Coordinates of C-alpha atoms in Angstrom, one line a residue:
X1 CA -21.7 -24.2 52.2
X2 CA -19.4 -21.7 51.2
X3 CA -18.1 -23.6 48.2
X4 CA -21.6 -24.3 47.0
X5 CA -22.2 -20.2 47.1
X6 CA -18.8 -19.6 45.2
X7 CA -19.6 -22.0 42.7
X8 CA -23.2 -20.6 41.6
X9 CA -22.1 -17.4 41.8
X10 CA -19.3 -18.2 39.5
X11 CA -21.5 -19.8 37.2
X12 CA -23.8 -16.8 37.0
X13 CA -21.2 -14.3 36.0
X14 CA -19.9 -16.9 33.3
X15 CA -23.1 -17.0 31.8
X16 CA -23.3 -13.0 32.0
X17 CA -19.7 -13.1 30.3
X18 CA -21.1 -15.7 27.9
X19 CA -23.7 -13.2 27.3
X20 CA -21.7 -10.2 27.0
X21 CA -19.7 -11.7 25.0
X22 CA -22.4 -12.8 22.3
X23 CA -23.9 -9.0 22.4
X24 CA -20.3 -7.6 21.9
X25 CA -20.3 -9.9 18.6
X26 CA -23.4 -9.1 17.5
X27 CA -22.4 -5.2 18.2
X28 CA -19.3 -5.7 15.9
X29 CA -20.9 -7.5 13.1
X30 CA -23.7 -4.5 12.9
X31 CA -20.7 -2.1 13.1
X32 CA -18.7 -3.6 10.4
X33 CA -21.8 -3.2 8.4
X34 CA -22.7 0.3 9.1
X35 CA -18.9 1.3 8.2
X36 CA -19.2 -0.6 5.1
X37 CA -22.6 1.3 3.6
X38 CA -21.4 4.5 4.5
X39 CA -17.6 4.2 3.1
X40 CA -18.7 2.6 0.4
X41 CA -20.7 5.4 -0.5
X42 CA -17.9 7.3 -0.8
X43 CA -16.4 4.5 -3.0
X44 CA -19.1 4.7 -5.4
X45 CA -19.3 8.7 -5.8
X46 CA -18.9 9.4 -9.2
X47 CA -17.9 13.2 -9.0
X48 CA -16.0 15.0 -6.3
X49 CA -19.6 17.2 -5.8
X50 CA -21.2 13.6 -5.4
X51 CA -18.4 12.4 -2.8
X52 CA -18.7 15.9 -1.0
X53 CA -22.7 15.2 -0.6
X54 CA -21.9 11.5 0.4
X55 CA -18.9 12.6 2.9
X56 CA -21.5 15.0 4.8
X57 CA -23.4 11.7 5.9
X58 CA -20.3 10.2 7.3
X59 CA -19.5 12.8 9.1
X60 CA -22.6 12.8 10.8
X61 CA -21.9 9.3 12.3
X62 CA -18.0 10.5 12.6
X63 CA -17.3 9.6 16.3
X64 CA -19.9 6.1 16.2
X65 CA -17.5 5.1 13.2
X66 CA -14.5 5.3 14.3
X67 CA -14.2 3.9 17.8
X68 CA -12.5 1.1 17.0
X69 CA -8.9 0.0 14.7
X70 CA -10.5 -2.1 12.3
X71 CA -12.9 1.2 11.3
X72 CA -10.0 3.5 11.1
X73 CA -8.4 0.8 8.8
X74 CA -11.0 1.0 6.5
X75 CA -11.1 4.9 6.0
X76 CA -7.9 4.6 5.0
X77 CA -8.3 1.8 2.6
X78 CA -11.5 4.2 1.6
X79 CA -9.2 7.1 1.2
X80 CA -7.2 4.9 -1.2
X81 CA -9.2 4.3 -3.2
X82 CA -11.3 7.3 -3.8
X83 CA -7.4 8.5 -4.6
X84 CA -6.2 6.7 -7.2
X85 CA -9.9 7.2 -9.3
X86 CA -9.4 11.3 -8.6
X87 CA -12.0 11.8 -6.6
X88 CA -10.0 13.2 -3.6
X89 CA -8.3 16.0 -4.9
X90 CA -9.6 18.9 -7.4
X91 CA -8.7 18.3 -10.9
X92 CA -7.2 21.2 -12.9
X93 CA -8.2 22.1 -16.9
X94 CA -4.7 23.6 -17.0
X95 CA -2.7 20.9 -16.1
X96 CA -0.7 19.1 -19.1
X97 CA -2.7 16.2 -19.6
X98 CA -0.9 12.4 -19.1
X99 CA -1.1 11.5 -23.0
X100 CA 2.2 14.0 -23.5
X101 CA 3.5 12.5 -20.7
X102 CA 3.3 9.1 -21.9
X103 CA 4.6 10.7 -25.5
X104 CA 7.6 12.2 -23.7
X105 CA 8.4 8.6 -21.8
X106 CA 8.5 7.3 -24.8
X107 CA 10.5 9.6 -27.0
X108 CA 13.4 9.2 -24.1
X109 CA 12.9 5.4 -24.4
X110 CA 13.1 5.4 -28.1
X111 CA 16.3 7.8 -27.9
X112 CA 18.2 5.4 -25.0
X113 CA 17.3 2.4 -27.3
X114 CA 19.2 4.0 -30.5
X115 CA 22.2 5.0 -27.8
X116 CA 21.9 1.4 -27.4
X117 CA 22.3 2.3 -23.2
X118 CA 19.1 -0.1 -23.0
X119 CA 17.3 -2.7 -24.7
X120 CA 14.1 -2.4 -26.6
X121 CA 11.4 -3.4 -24.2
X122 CA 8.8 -5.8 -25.4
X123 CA 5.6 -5.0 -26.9
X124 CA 2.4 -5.6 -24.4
X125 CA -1.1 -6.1 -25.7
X126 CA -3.3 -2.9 -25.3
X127 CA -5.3 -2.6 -22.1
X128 CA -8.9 -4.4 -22.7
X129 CA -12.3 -2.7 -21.4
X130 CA -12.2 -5.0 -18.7
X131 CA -9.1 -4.2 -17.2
X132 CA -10.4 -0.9 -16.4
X133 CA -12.1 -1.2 -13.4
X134 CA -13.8 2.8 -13.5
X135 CA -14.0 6.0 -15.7
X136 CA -11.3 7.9 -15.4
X137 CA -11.2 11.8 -15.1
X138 CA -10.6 14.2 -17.9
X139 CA -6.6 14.2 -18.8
X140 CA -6.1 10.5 -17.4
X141 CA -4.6 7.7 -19.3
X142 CA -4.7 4.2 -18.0
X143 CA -1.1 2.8 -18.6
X144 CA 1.1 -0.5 -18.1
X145 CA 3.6 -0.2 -15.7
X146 CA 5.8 -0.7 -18.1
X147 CA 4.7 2.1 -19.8
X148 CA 5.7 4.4 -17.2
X149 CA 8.8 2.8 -15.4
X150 CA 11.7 0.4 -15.5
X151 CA 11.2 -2.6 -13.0
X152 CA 14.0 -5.3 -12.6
X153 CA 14.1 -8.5 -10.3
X154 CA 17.3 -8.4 -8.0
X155 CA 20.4 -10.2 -7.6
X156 CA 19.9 -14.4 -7.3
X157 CA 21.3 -15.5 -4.5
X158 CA 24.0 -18.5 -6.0
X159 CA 26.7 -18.6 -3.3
X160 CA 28.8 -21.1 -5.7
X161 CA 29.0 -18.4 -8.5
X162 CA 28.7 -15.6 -5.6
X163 CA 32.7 -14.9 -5.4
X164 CA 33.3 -11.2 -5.2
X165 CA 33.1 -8.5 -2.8
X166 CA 30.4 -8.8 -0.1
X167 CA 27.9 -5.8 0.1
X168 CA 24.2 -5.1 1.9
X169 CA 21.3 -6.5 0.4
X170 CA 17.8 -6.0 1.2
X171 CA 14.9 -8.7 1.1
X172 CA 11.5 -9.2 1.3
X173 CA 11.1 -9.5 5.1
X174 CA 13.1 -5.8 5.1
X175 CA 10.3 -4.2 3.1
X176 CA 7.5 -3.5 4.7
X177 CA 4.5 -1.4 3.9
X178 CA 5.5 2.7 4.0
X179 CA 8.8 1.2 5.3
X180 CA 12.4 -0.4 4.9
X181 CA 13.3 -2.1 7.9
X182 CA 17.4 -2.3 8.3
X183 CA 17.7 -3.6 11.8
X184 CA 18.4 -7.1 10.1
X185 CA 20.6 -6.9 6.5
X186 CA 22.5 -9.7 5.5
X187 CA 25.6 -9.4 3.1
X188 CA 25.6 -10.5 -0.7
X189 CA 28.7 -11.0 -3.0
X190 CA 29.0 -8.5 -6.2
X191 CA 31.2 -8.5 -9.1
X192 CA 31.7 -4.8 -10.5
X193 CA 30.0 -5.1 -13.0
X194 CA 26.9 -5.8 -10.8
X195 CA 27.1 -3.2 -8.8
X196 CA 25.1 0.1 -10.7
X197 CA 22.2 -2.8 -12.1
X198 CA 21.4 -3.9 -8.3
X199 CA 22.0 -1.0 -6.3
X200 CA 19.2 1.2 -5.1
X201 CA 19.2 5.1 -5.9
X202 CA 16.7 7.3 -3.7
X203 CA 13.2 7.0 -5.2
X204 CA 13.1 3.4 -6.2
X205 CA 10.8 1.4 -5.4
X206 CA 10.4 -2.0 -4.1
X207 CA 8.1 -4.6 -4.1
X208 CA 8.0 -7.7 -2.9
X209 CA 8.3 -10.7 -5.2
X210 CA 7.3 -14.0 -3.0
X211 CA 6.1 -14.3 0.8
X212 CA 4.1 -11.2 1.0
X213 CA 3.9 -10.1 -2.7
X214 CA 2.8 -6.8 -4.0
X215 CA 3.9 -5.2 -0.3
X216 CA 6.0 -2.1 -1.0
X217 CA 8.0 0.8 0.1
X218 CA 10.5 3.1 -1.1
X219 CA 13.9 3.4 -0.5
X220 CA 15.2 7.5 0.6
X221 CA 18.2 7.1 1.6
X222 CA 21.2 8.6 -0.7
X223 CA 24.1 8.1 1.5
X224 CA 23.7 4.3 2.5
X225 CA 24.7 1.8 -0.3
X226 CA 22.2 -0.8 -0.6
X227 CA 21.6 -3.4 -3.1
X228 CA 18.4 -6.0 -3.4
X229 CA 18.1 -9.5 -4.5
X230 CA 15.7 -11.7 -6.4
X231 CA 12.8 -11.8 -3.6
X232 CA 12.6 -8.1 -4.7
X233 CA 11.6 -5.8 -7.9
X234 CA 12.6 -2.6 -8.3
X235 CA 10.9 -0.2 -10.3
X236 CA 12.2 2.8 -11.4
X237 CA 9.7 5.4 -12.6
X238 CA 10.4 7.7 -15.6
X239 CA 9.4 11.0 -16.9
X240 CA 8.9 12.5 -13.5
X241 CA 5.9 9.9 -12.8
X242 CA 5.5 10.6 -8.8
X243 CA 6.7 7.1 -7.2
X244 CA 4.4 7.7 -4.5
X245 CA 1.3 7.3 -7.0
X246 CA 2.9 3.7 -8.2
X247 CA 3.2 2.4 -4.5
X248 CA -0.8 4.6 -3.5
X249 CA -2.1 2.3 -6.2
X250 CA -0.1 -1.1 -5.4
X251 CA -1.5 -0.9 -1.7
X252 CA -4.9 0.1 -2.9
X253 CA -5.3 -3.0 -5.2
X254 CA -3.6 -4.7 -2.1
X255 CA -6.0 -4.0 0.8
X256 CA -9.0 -4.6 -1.9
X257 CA -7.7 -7.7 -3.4
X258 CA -7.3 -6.9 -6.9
X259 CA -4.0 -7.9 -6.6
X260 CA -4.3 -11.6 -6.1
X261 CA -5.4 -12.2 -9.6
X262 CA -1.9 -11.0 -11.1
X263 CA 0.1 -13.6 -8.9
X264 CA 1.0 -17.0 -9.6
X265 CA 1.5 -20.3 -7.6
X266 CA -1.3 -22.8 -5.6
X267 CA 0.8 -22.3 -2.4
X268 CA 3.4 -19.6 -2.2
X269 CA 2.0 -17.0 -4.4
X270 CA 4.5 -14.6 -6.4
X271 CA 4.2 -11.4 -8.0
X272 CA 6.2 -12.6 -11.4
X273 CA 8.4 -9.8 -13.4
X274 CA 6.1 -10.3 -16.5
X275 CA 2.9 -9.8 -14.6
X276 CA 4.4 -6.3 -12.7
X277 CA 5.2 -5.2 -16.3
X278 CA 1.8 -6.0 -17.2
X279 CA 0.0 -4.2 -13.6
X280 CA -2.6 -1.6 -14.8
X281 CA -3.0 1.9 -13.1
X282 CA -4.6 4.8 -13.8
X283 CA -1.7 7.9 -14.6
X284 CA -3.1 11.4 -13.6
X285 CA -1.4 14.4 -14.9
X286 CA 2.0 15.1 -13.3
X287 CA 0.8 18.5 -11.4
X288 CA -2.0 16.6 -10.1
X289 CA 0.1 13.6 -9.2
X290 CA 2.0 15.7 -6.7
X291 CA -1.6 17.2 -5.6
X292 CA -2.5 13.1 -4.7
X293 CA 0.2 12.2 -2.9
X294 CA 0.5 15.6 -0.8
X295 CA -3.1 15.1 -0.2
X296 CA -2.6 11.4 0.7
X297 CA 0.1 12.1 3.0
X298 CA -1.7 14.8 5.4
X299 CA -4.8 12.2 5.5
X300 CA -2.6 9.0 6.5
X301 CA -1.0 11.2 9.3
X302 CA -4.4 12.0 10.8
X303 CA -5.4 8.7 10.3
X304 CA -2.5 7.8 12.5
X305 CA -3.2 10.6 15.0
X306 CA -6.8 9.2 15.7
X307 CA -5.1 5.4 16.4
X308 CA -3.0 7.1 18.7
X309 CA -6.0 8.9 20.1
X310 CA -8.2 5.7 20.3
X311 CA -5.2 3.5 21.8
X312 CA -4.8 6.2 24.3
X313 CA -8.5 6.4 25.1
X314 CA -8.5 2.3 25.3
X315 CA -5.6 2.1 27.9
X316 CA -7.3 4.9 30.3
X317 CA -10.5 2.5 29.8
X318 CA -8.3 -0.7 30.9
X319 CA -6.7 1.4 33.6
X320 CA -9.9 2.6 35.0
X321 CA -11.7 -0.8 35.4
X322 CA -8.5 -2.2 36.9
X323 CA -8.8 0.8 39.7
X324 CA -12.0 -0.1 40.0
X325 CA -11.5 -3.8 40.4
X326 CA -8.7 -3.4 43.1
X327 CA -11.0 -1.2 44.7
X328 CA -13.6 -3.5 45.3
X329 CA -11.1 -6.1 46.2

């Protein structure tokens, strides 16, 4: 008699958990939804007195927003992107607009060429309307990367021609996004002549060629010699160009997708050295390029602050009910 209790009880409360369940579905699809409308209003301001109008109705629905990761994931993204179209910082008349920057670039390129220190770099095709995905703010310039910086695929990994001295290399799996992880470096052999074109200089930036292509992070360290091979580019920006801005964008295009359509390959996609050269980004002025990424910075760390918060608030939750449960047991 017993068992027969046991059992319809235990069938009612899997129907409620069925039940539950659906409801906490339906709950996250409607969620999902309400953070996309409101962040992509942000997305769509045209002026920063249009996103400060639009940012007051978030903030209204602040704490329903962000109660869970996948919200706080999105702002970020959001924050991204209203970044890299200069909509989250001020812009200022003042500033020395990107066209002299560009001219400068190129007046030290066309200086190291005659020097012959490094080789004339192919001509690219001028940037078409469509590959200019908004309008940009007064003293912008949408550039190449090429334009800007000096990328180059790393060392290739041939352990028959590999015959001199063994040194650290990174490789894909090491970079990670924000991040270079060196619990796990393997060793690669050098000749001396290889060593200043594949070794890494605070400020360089990696991305990753193959396996997660288009992930990037950049390497700080000046003391630790480090070299990179061929899963890897590194790009070197010139003219002051705020590294920072290069890797904002990359991750930007990244989390939206943009990306995908400069890779190649049906199954293992790769970010190709002619396609990198060919990535377009919008280049603010230089004072306002450190005004991004300052601003950038301070907004990441409080979106990390309220994932600490939230994980905090869910383990107290998860502690609570099992209190509760061994209570009533």
């Amino acid at each position: 008699a017993e068992q027969s209790r046991i059992v319809t009880r235990v069938e009612e409360l899997m129907r409620l958990c069925d039940a539950l369940e659906a409801k906490g579905k339906l709950d996250a699809t409607q969620h999902a939804q309400l953070v996309s409308t409101l962040l992509g209003t942000l997305t769509a301001s045209a002026t920063p007195e249009e996103l400060a109008e639009n940012w007051q109705r978030v903030a209204q629905h602040f704490d329903l927003l962000l109660d869970r990761p996948q919200a706080i994931d999105a702002l970020e993204q959001t924050l991204l992107q209203l970044a890299v179209r200069g909509l989250l910082v001020p812009q200022d008349p003042t500033d020395e607009p990107a066209s002299v920057l560009l001219q400068k670039i190129r007046a030290e390129k066309d200086r190291l060429i005659t020097e012959g220190k490094i080789k004339r770099d192919k001509p690219l095709p001028p940037i078409a309307d469509e590959e200019k995905p908004f309008e940009l703010p007064v003293g912008w310039e949408w550039v190449r990367l090429m334009d800007i910086a000096d990328s180059r695929l790393g060392k290739m990994l041939d352990k028959a021609k590999n015959t001199g001295k063994r040194y650290p290399y990174l490789r894909n799996t090491n970079v990670q996004w924000h991040h270079i992880d060196l619990d796990d470096i393997k060793e690669i052999s050098l000749e001396a002549n290889e060593l200043a074109e594949f070794r890494l200089l605070p400020g360089d930036l990696l991305i990753c060629e193959g396996g997660y292509p288009g992930r990037c992070a950049i390497w700080r360290d000046p003391d630790r010699e480090m070299y990179f091979q061929k899963a890897l580019h590194r790009v070197r920006p010139q003219g002051g160009v705020a590294v920072e801005l290069i890797a904002i964008t990359l991750e930007s295009d990244s989390r939206a997708g943009n990306l995908d359509k400069h890779f190649t390959g049906a199954t293992i996609k790769h970010f190709v050295g002619q396609a990198l050269d060919r990535y377009v980004l919008a280049l603010p002025p230089l004072a306002e390029q450190s005004r991004i990424v300052t601003r950038v910075t301070a907004l990441r760390r409080l979106c990390g602050d309220l994932r600490q918060r939230l994980a905090e608030r869910l383990f107290m939750q998860a502690r609570l009910a099992e209190a509760l449960v061994a209570e009533v047991a």
